[in-house]
PDB file of C-alpha atoms in Angstrom:
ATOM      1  CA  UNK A   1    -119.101  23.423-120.542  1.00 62.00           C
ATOM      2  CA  UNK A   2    -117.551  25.484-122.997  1.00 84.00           C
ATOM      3  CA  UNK A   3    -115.775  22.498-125.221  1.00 86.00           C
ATOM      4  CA  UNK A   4    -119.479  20.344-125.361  1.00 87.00           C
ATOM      5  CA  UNK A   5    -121.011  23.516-126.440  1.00 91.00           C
ATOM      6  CA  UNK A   6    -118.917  23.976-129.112  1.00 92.00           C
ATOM      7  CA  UNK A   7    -118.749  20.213-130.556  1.00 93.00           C
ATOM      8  CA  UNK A   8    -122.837  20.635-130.430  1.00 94.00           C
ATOM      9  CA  UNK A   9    -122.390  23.887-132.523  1.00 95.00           C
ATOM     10  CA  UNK A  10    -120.057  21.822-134.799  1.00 94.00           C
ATOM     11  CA  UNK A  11    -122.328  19.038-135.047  1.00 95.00           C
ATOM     12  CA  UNK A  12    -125.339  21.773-136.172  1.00 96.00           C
ATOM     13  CA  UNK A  13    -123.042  23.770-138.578  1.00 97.00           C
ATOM     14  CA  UNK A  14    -121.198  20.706-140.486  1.00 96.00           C
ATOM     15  CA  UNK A  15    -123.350  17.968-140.030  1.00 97.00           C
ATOM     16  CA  UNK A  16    -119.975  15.902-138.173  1.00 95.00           C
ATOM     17  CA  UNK A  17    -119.378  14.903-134.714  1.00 95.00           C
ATOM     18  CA  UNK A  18    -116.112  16.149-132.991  1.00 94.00           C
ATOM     19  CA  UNK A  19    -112.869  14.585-132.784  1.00 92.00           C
ATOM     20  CA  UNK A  20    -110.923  15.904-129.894  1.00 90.00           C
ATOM     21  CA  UNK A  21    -107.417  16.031-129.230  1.00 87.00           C
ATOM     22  CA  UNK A  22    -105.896  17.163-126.074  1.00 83.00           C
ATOM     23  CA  UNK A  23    -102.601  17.251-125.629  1.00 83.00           C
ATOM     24  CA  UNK A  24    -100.953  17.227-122.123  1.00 80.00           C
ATOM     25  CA  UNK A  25    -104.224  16.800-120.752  1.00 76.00           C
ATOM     26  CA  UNK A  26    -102.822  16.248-117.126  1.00 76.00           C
ATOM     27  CA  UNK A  27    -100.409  18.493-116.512  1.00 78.00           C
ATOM     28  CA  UNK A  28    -102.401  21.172-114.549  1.00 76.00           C
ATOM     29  CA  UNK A  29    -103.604  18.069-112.503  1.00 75.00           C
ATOM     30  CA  UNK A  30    -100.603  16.848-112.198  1.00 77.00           C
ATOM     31  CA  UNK A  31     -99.282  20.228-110.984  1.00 80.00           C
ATOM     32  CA  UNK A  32    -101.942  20.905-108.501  1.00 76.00           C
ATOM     33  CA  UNK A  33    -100.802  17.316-106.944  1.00 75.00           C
ATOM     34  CA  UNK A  34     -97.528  18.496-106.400  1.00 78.00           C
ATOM     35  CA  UNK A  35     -97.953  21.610-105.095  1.00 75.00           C
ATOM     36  CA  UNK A  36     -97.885  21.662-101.416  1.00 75.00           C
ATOM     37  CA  UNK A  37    -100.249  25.156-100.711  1.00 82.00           C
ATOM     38  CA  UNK A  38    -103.674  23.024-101.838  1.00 82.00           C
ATOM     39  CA  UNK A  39    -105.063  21.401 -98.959  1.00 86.00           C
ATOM     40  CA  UNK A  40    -106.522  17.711 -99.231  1.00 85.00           C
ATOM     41  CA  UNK A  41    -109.954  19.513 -99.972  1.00 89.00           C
ATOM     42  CA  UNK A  42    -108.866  21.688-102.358  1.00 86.00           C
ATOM     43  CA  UNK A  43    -107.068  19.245-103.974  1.00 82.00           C
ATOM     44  CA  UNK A  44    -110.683  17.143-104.114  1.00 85.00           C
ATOM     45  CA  UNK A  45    -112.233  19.925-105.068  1.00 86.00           C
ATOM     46  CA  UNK A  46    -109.614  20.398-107.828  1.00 82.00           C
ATOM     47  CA  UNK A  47    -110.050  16.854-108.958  1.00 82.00           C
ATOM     48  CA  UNK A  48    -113.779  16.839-108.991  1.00 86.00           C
ATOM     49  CA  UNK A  49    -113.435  19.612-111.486  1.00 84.00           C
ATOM     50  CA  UNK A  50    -111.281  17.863-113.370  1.00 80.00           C
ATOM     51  CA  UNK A  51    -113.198  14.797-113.711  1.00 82.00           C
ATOM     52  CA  UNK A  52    -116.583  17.078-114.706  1.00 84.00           C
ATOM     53  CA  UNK A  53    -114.551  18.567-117.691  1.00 82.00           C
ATOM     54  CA  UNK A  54    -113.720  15.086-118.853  1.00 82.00           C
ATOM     55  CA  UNK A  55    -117.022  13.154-118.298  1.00 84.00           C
ATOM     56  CA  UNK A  56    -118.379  16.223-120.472  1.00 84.00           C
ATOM     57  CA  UNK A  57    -116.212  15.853-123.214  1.00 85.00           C
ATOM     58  CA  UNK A  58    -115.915  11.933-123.319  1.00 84.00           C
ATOM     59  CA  UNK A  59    -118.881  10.226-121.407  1.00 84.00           C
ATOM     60  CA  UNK A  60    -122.529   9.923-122.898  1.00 84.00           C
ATOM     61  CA  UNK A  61    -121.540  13.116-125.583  1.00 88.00           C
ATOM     62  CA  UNK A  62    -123.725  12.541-128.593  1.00 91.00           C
ATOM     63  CA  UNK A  63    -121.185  14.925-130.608  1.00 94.00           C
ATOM     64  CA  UNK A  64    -118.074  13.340-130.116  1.00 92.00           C
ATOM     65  CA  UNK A  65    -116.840  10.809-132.299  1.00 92.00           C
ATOM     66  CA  UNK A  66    -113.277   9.782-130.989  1.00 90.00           C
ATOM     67  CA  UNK A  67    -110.568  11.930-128.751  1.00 88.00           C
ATOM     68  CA  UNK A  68    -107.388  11.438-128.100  1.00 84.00           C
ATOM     69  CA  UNK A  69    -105.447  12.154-124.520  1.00 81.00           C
ATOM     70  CA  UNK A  70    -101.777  13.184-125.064  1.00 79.00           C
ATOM     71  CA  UNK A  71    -100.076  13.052-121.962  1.00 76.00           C
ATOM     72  CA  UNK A  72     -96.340  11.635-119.761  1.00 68.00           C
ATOM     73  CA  UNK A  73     -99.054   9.650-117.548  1.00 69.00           C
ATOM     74  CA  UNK A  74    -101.506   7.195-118.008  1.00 69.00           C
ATOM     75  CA  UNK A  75    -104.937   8.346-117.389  1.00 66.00           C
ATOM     76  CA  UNK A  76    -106.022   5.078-115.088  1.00 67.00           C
ATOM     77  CA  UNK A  77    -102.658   5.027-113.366  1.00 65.00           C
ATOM     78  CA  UNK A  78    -103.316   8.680-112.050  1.00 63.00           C
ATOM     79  CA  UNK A  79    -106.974   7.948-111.277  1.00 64.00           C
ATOM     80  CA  UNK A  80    -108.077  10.282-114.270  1.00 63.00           C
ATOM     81  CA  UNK A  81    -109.393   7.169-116.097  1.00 61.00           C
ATOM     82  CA  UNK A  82    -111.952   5.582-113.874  1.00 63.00           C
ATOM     83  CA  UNK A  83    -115.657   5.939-114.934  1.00 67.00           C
ATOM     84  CA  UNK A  84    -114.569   5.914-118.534  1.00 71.00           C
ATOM     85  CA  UNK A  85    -115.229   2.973-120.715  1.00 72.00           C
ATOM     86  CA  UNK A  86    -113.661   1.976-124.377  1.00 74.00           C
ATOM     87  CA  UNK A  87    -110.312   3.280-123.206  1.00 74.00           C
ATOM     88  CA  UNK A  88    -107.217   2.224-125.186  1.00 74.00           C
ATOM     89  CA  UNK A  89    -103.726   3.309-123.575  1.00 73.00           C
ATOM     90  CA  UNK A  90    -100.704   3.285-125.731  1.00 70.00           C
ATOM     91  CA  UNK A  91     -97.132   3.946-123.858  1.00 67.00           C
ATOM     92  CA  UNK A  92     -94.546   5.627-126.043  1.00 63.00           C
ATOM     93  CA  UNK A  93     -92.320   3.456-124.164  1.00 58.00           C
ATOM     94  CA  UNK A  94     -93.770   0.030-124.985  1.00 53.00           C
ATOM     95  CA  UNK A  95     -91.087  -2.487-124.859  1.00 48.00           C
ATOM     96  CA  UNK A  96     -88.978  -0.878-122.523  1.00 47.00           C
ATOM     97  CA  UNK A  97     -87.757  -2.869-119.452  1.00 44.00           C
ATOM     98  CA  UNK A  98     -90.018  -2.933-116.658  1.00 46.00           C
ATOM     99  CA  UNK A  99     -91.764  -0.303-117.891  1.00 51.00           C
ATOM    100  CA  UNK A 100     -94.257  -1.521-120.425  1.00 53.00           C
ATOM    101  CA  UNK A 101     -94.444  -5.098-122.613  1.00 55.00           C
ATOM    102  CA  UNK A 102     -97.673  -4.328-124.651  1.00 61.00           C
ATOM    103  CA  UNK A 103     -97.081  -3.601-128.289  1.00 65.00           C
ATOM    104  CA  UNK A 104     -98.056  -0.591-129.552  1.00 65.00           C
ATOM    105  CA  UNK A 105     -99.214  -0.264-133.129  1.00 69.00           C
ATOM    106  CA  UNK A 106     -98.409   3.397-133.246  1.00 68.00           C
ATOM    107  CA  UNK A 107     -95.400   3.518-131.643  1.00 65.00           C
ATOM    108  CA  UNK A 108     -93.609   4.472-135.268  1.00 68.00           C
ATOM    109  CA  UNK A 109     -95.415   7.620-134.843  1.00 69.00           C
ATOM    110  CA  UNK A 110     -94.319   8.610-131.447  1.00 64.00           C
ATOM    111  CA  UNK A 111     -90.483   9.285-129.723  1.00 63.00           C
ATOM    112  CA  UNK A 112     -87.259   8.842-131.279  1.00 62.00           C
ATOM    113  CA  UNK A 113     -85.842   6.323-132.790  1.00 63.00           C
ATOM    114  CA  UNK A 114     -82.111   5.400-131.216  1.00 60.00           C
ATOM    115  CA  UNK A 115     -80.217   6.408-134.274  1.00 70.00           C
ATOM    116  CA  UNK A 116     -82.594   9.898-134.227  1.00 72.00           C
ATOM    117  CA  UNK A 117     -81.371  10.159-130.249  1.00 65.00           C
ATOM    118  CA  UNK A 118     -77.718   9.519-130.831  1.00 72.00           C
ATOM    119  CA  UNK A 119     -77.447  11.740-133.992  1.00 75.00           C
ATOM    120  CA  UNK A 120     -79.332  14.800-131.752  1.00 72.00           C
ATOM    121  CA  UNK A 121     -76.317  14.014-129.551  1.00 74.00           C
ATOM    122  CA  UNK A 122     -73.676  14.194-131.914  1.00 74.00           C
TER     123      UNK A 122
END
């Protein structure tokens, strides 16, 4: 894949392993689920795809040092996540009701604040 090649090129050329950040990650997956025309084996073939661009990025990749995954959905509640090990998942929303309790020590660096949200309003 095109993305491995280039972190092993990166890896040759700077001495450094790869730290990749994708943002929205999903969202042609997410698309392709919600579009009625793909039949359930396009859809598996669609997913299988998916999953082989991942695994080459994030499984067993000698170059890659950390990534990030940006995206509205969690990774292992859409199925995206299984197979993948050292996962962390932080919600924007943590501490929301009913939607997610587990602190998040970044969550200063994502969303809007309340007073942000109301002042966009006004």
């Amino acid at each position: 894949m095109a993305v491995s090649e280039l972190m092993r090129l990166f890896k040759i050329i700077f001495n450094m392993q790869s730290i990749v950040i994708v943002d929205e990650y999903n969202t042609p997956f997410m698309s392709m689920l919600h579009n009625s025309r793909f039949n359930e084996s396009e859809r598996k073939n669609i997913f299988d795809i998916y999953m082989h661009l991942l695994s080459s990025i994030l499984k067993g990749n000698d170059y890659l040092h950390k990534s990030i995954l940006v995206s509205v959905f969690n990774i292992c509640d859409v199925g995206l996540g299984s197979g993948f090990s050292n996962v962390e998942v932080y919600m924007t929303h943590s501490g929301l009701s009913g939607i997610s309790h587990v602190p998040n020590p970044f969550e200063h660096a994502f969303d809007f604040t309340v007073s942000d949200v109301w002042g966009l309003i006004n």
